[in-house]
PDB file of C-alpha atoms in Angstrom:
ATOM      1  CA  MET A 540       0.106   0.215  -0.144  1.00  0.00           C
ATOM      2  CA  PRO A 541       1.228   3.682  -0.353  1.00  0.00           C
ATOM      3  CA  HIS A 542       2.074   5.613   2.409  1.00  0.00           C
ATOM      4  CA  THR A 543       3.508   8.639   3.063  1.00  0.00           C
ATOM      5  CA  THR A 544       7.173   8.932   4.839  1.00  0.00           C
ATOM      6  CA  SER A 545       7.682  10.595   7.551  1.00  0.00           C
ATOM      7  CA  ARG A 546      10.339  10.825  10.348  1.00  0.00           C
ATOM      8  CA  TYR A 547       9.826   9.039  13.168  1.00  0.00           C
ATOM      9  CA  LEU A 548       9.557  10.365  16.835  1.00  0.00           C
ATOM     10  CA  ALA A 549      11.190   7.406  17.946  1.00  0.00           C
ATOM     11  CA  GLU A 550      12.240   4.127  16.706  1.00  0.00           C
ATOM     12  CA  GLY A 551      12.669   0.606  17.883  1.00  0.00           C
ATOM     13  CA  PRO A 552      13.681  -2.598  16.077  1.00  0.00           C
ATOM     14  CA  ARG A 553      10.989  -3.219  14.130  1.00  0.00           C
ATOM     15  CA  VAL A 554       8.687  -0.074  14.438  1.00  0.00           C
ATOM     16  CA  GLY A 555       8.972   3.755  14.629  1.00  0.00           C
ATOM     17  CA  ILE A 556       5.999   5.974  15.229  1.00  0.00           C
ATOM     18  CA  ARG A 557       4.830   8.916  14.056  1.00  0.00           C
ATOM     19  CA  PRO A 558       2.399  11.579  14.056  1.00  0.00           C
ATOM     20  CA  PHE A 559      -0.851  11.465  11.464  1.00  0.00           C
ATOM     21  CA  THR A 560      -0.857  13.356   8.777  1.00  0.00           C
ATOM     22  CA  LEU A 561      -4.229  14.000   6.293  1.00  0.00           C
ATOM     23  CA  ALA A 562      -2.173  12.309   3.550  1.00  0.00           C
ATOM     24  CA  ASP A 563      -2.421   8.697   5.892  1.00  0.00           C
ATOM     25  CA  GLY A 564      -6.278   8.313   5.443  1.00  0.00           C
ATOM     26  CA  PRO A 565      -6.191   6.086   2.257  1.00  0.00           C
ATOM     27  CA  GLU A 566      -3.897   3.487   4.037  1.00  0.00           C
ATOM     28  CA  PHE A 567      -5.425   3.460   7.095  1.00  0.00           C
ATOM     29  CA  THR A 568      -9.119   3.701   5.959  1.00  0.00           C
ATOM     30  CA  ALA A 569      -7.846   0.524   3.845  1.00  0.00           C
ATOM     31  CA  ARG A 570      -6.287  -1.064   6.912  1.00  0.00           C
ATOM     32  CA  THR A 571      -9.238  -0.462   9.218  1.00  0.00           C
ATOM     33  CA  ARG A 572     -11.575  -2.219   6.639  1.00  0.00           C
ATOM     34  CA  GLU A 573      -9.488  -5.088   6.517  1.00  0.00           C
ATOM     35  CA  SER A 574      -9.518  -5.398  10.239  1.00  0.00           C
ATOM     36  CA  LYS A 575     -13.179  -5.251  11.123  1.00  0.00           C
ATOM     37  CA  ASP A 576     -13.368  -8.813  12.645  1.00  0.00           C
ATOM     38  CA  LEU A 577     -10.128  -7.985  14.907  1.00  0.00           C
ATOM     39  CA  HIS A 578     -11.718  -5.047  16.005  1.00  0.00           C
ATOM     40  CA  ARG A 579     -15.446  -5.737  16.564  1.00  0.00           C
ATOM     41  CA  PRO A 580     -17.162  -5.036  19.078  1.00  0.00           C
ATOM     42  CA  TRP A 581     -13.999  -3.060  21.167  1.00  0.00           C
ATOM     43  CA  LEU A 582     -13.154  -0.562  18.384  1.00  0.00           C
ATOM     44  CA  PHE A 583     -14.681   1.433  15.684  1.00  0.00           C
ATOM     45  CA  PRO A 584     -11.834   3.600  14.029  1.00  0.00           C
ATOM     46  CA  PRO A 585     -12.785   5.487  10.757  1.00  0.00           C
ATOM     47  CA  ASP A 586     -12.898   3.185   7.516  1.00  0.00           C
ATOM     48  CA  THR A 587     -13.803   6.083   5.106  1.00  0.00           C
ATOM     49  CA  GLU A 588     -11.562   9.122   3.930  1.00  0.00           C
ATOM     50  CA  ASP A 589     -13.946  11.812   5.291  1.00  0.00           C
ATOM     51  CA  ALA A 590     -14.394  10.200   8.479  1.00  0.00           C
ATOM     52  CA  TYR A 591     -11.014   9.848   8.859  1.00  0.00           C
ATOM     53  CA  ALA A 592     -10.047  13.359   7.743  1.00  0.00           C
ATOM     54  CA  ASP A 593     -12.131  14.399  10.993  1.00  0.00           C
ATOM     55  CA  TYR A 594     -10.585  11.974  13.399  1.00  0.00           C
ATOM     56  CA  ALA A 595      -7.209  12.873  12.240  1.00  0.00           C
ATOM     57  CA  GLY A 596      -7.841  16.504  12.262  1.00  0.00           C
ATOM     58  CA  ARG A 597      -8.815  16.094  16.229  1.00  0.00           C
ATOM     59  CA  LEU A 598      -5.827  14.595  16.590  1.00  0.00           C
ATOM     60  CA  ILE A 599      -3.739  16.954  14.674  1.00  0.00           C
ATOM     61  CA  GLU A 600      -5.372  20.003  16.267  1.00  0.00           C
ATOM     62  CA  ASP A 601      -6.612  19.732  19.842  1.00  0.00           C
ATOM     63  CA  PRO A 602      -3.844  20.201  21.893  1.00  0.00           C
ATOM     64  CA  ALA A 603      -5.725  17.938  24.775  1.00  0.00           C
ATOM     65  CA  ARG A 604      -4.544  14.645  22.233  1.00  0.00           C
ATOM     66  CA  ALA A 605      -1.695  13.329  20.658  1.00  0.00           C
ATOM     67  CA  GLY A 606      -2.058  10.406  17.965  1.00  0.00           C
ATOM     68  CA  PHE A 607       0.850   8.212  17.108  1.00  0.00           C
ATOM     69  CA  LEU A 608       0.413   6.373  13.565  1.00  0.00           C
ATOM     70  CA  VAL A 609       2.911   3.142  14.732  1.00  0.00           C
ATOM     71  CA  CYS A 610       4.479   2.127  11.225  1.00  0.00           C
ATOM     72  CA  GLU A 611       7.101  -0.549  10.143  1.00  0.00           C
ATOM     73  CA  ARG A 612      10.375   0.597  10.013  1.00  0.00           C
ATOM     74  CA  ASP A 613      11.575  -1.397   6.807  1.00  0.00           C
ATOM     75  CA  SER A 614       8.455  -0.715   5.029  1.00  0.00           C
ATOM     76  CA  GLY A 615       6.901   2.488   6.389  1.00  0.00           C
ATOM     77  CA  ASP A 616       3.825   0.328   6.656  1.00  0.00           C
ATOM     78  CA  ILE A 617       1.353   1.492   9.247  1.00  0.00           C
ATOM     79  CA  ALA A 618       0.593  -1.406  11.320  1.00  0.00           C
ATOM     80  CA  GLY A 619      -1.403   0.369  14.340  1.00  0.00           C
ATOM     81  CA  PHE A 620      -2.224   3.411  15.748  1.00  0.00           C
ATOM     82  CA  ILE A 621      -2.016   4.692  19.653  1.00  0.00           C
ATOM     83  CA  ASN A 622      -3.593   7.905  20.712  1.00  0.00           C
ATOM     84  CA  ILE A 623      -3.592   9.629  23.898  1.00  0.00           C
ATOM     85  CA  ASN A 624      -6.700  11.964  24.723  1.00  0.00           C
ATOM     86  CA  ASN A 625      -8.315  13.972  27.484  1.00  0.00           C
ATOM     87  CA  ILE A 626      -4.205  15.059  28.113  1.00  0.00           C
ATOM     88  CA  VAL A 627      -4.445  17.373  31.280  1.00  0.00           C
ATOM     89  CA  ARG A 628      -1.743  19.303  32.336  1.00  0.00           C
ATOM     90  CA  GLY A 629      -0.857  21.286  35.439  1.00  0.00           C
ATOM     91  CA  GLY A 630      -0.286  19.250  38.590  1.00  0.00           C
ATOM     92  CA  PHE A 631      -2.143  16.130  36.929  1.00  0.00           C
ATOM     93  CA  ARG A 632      -0.076  15.611  33.883  1.00  0.00           C
ATOM     94  CA  CYS A 633      -1.857  12.715  32.332  1.00  0.00           C
ATOM     95  CA  GLY A 634      -3.441  10.959  29.645  1.00  0.00           C
ATOM     96  CA  ALA A 635      -5.859   8.410  28.398  1.00  0.00           C
ATOM     97  CA  LEU A 636      -4.589   5.770  25.828  1.00  0.00           C
ATOM     98  CA  GLY A 637      -6.410   3.938  22.790  1.00  0.00           C
ATOM     99  CA  TYR A 638      -4.942   1.801  20.436  1.00  0.00           C
ATOM    100  CA  GLY A 639      -5.181  -0.585  18.147  1.00  0.00           C
ATOM    101  CA  ALA A 640      -3.613  -2.660  15.716  1.00  0.00           C
ATOM    102  CA  PHE A 641      -4.116  -3.833  12.255  1.00  0.00           C
ATOM    103  CA  ALA A 642      -4.904  -7.304  11.160  1.00  0.00           C
ATOM    104  CA  HIS A 643      -1.769  -7.463   9.002  1.00  0.00           C
ATOM    105  CA  ALA A 644       0.383  -6.944  11.976  1.00  0.00           C
ATOM    106  CA  ALA A 645      -1.486  -8.521  14.663  1.00  0.00           C
ATOM    107  CA  GLY A 646       0.066 -11.075  17.453  1.00  0.00           C
ATOM    108  CA  ARG A 647       3.876 -10.053  16.059  1.00  0.00           C
ATOM    109  CA  GLY A 648       4.421  -7.964  18.951  1.00  0.00           C
ATOM    110  CA  LEU A 649       4.792  -4.569  16.987  1.00  0.00           C
ATOM    111  CA  MET A 650       2.022  -2.982  18.949  1.00  0.00           C
ATOM    112  CA  ARG A 651       3.793  -4.172  21.999  1.00  0.00           C
ATOM    113  CA  GLU A 652       7.055  -2.019  20.661  1.00  0.00           C
ATOM    114  CA  GLY A 653       4.964   1.013  19.279  1.00  0.00           C
ATOM    115  CA  LEU A 654       3.392   1.094  23.075  1.00  0.00           C
ATOM    116  CA  GLU A 655       6.715   1.015  24.537  1.00  0.00           C
ATOM    117  CA  LEU A 656       8.122   3.511  22.139  1.00  0.00           C
ATOM    118  CA  VAL A 657       4.979   6.307  23.224  1.00  0.00           C
ATOM    119  CA  ILE A 658       4.917   5.415  26.462  1.00  0.00           C
ATOM    120  CA  GLY A 659       8.819   6.944  26.658  1.00  0.00           C
ATOM    121  CA  HIS A 660       6.868  10.140  24.513  1.00  0.00           C
ATOM    122  CA  ALA A 661       4.434  10.503  26.720  1.00  0.00           C
ATOM    123  CA  PHE A 662       6.951  10.419  29.645  1.00  0.00           C
ATOM    124  CA  GLY A 663       9.798  12.536  27.914  1.00  0.00           C
ATOM    125  CA  PRO A 664       8.875  15.165  25.582  1.00  0.00           C
ATOM    126  CA  LEU A 665       5.198  15.511  26.391  1.00  0.00           C
ATOM    127  CA  GLY A 666       6.069  15.699  30.035  1.00  0.00           C
ATOM    128  CA  LEU A 667       2.988  13.523  31.141  1.00  0.00           C
ATOM    129  CA  HIS A 668       3.381  11.614  34.891  1.00  0.00           C
ATOM    130  CA  ARG A 669       0.440   8.840  34.382  1.00  0.00           C
ATOM    131  CA  LEU A 670      -1.245   7.062  31.402  1.00  0.00           C
ATOM    132  CA  GLU A 671      -4.614   5.460  31.727  1.00  0.00           C
ATOM    133  CA  ILE A 672      -5.518   2.870  29.600  1.00  0.00           C
ATOM    134  CA  ASN A 673      -9.843   1.817  29.991  1.00  0.00           C
ATOM    135  CA  VAL A 674     -10.278  -1.429  28.537  1.00  0.00           C
ATOM    136  CA  GLN A 675     -13.308  -3.786  28.280  1.00  0.00           C
ATOM    137  CA  PRO A 676     -12.679  -6.455  30.322  1.00  0.00           C
ATOM    138  CA  GLU A 677     -13.690  -9.027  28.098  1.00  0.00           C
ATOM    139  CA  ASN A 678     -10.693  -7.863  25.662  1.00  0.00           C
ATOM    140  CA  SER A 679      -8.444 -10.376  26.257  1.00  0.00           C
ATOM    141  CA  ALA A 680      -5.786  -8.783  23.791  1.00  0.00           C
ATOM    142  CA  SER A 681      -6.012  -5.072  25.222  1.00  0.00           C
ATOM    143  CA  ILE A 682      -5.580  -6.642  28.440  1.00  0.00           C
ATOM    144  CA  ALA A 683      -2.581  -8.463  27.809  1.00  0.00           C
ATOM    145  CA  LEU A 684      -0.873  -5.369  26.048  1.00  0.00           C
ATOM    146  CA  ALA A 685      -1.494  -2.991  29.082  1.00  0.00           C
ATOM    147  CA  ARG A 686      -0.070  -5.943  31.418  1.00  0.00           C
ATOM    148  CA  SER A 687       3.357  -6.054  29.400  1.00  0.00           C
ATOM    149  CA  ALA A 688       3.851  -3.101  29.245  1.00  0.00           C
ATOM    150  CA  GLY A 689       3.776  -2.680  33.202  1.00  0.00           C
ATOM    151  CA  PHE A 690       0.599  -0.947  33.724  1.00  0.00           C
ATOM    152  CA  ARG A 691      -1.468  -1.886  36.984  1.00  0.00           C
ATOM    153  CA  LEU A 692      -4.988  -2.548  37.371  1.00  0.00           C
ATOM    154  CA  GLU A 693      -6.401   0.086  40.034  1.00  0.00           C
ATOM    155  CA  GLY A 694     -10.270  -0.806  39.328  1.00  0.00           C
ATOM    156  CA  PHE A 695     -13.397  -1.489  37.589  1.00  0.00           C
ATOM    157  CA  SER A 696     -15.959   1.166  36.322  1.00  0.00           C
ATOM    158  CA  PRO A 697     -19.427  -0.193  35.637  1.00  0.00           C
ATOM    159  CA  LYS A 698     -21.150   1.417  32.744  1.00  0.00           C
ATOM    160  CA  MET A 699     -17.952   3.426  32.055  1.00  0.00           C
ATOM    161  CA  ILE A 700     -18.077   4.436  28.617  1.00  0.00           C
ATOM    162  CA  TYR A 701     -20.478   4.225  25.657  1.00  0.00           C
ATOM    163  CA  VAL A 702     -19.488   1.720  23.080  1.00  0.00           C
ATOM    164  CA  ASP A 703     -21.363   0.143  20.113  1.00  0.00           C
ATOM    165  CA  GLY A 704     -24.598   1.162  21.387  1.00  0.00           C
ATOM    166  CA  ASP A 705     -24.632   0.643  25.381  1.00  0.00           C
ATOM    167  CA  TRP A 706     -23.004   1.398  28.012  1.00  0.00           C
ATOM    168  CA  ARG A 707     -19.925  -0.915  28.576  1.00  0.00           C
ATOM    169  CA  ASP A 708     -18.146  -1.716  32.254  1.00  0.00           C
ATOM    170  CA  HIS A 709     -13.987  -1.078  32.169  1.00  0.00           C
ATOM    171  CA  GLU A 710     -11.403  -2.124  33.787  1.00  0.00           C
ATOM    172  CA  ARG A 711      -8.979   1.165  34.831  1.00  0.00           C
ATOM    173  CA  TRP A 712      -5.290   0.146  34.249  1.00  0.00           C
ATOM    174  CA  ALA A 713      -2.476   2.930  34.684  1.00  0.00           C
ATOM    175  CA  LEU A 714       1.252   3.525  34.593  1.00  0.00           C
ATOM    176  CA  THR A 715       3.315   6.055  36.488  1.00  0.00           C
ATOM    177  CA  ALA A 716       6.762   7.808  35.094  1.00  0.00           C
ATOM    178  CA  GLU A 717       7.806   6.247  39.022  1.00  0.00           C
ATOM    179  CA  MET A 718       6.788   2.516  37.723  1.00  0.00           C
ATOM    180  CA  ARG A 719       8.755   2.889  34.583  1.00  0.00           C
ATOM    181  CA  ALA A 720      12.187   4.274  36.870  1.00  0.00           C
TER     182      ALA A 720
END
């Protein structure tokens, strides 16, 4: 698939992370359509050009969000995405992570490597102190990713987030800069 070439904000052995661009729309939406079976019922990333433009535009423009594409270093292909939403500055310095792998990259450890890079960027250049992940209890792949990155389970919130037409229960996972030291 065609992709845009950008300099990575951070690189690991197999992946690099970079910000979203509007030019990534065709590849991102094609990957989303290929990955519907993987994402449902947990995740609903944009699968049309117009929806992608709105989604990426918010990640690009809103200072309370930071979006990262996880790209395979060799090919530049988009393997997945990790967003930091609801960024709060001041004494809190926290953000909420959302993420998804694309089907062609799932199960290969690329998102784990990408998450490590995003965490480093969040606690480094972004100056955050705490990252949170809210995940539906049945989403074992997402929980495994959070656990493998060192996040700790902090609680359970019934009917926390409106997903796929209903209020869903979520587990709350968190990681602080001190936990990484």
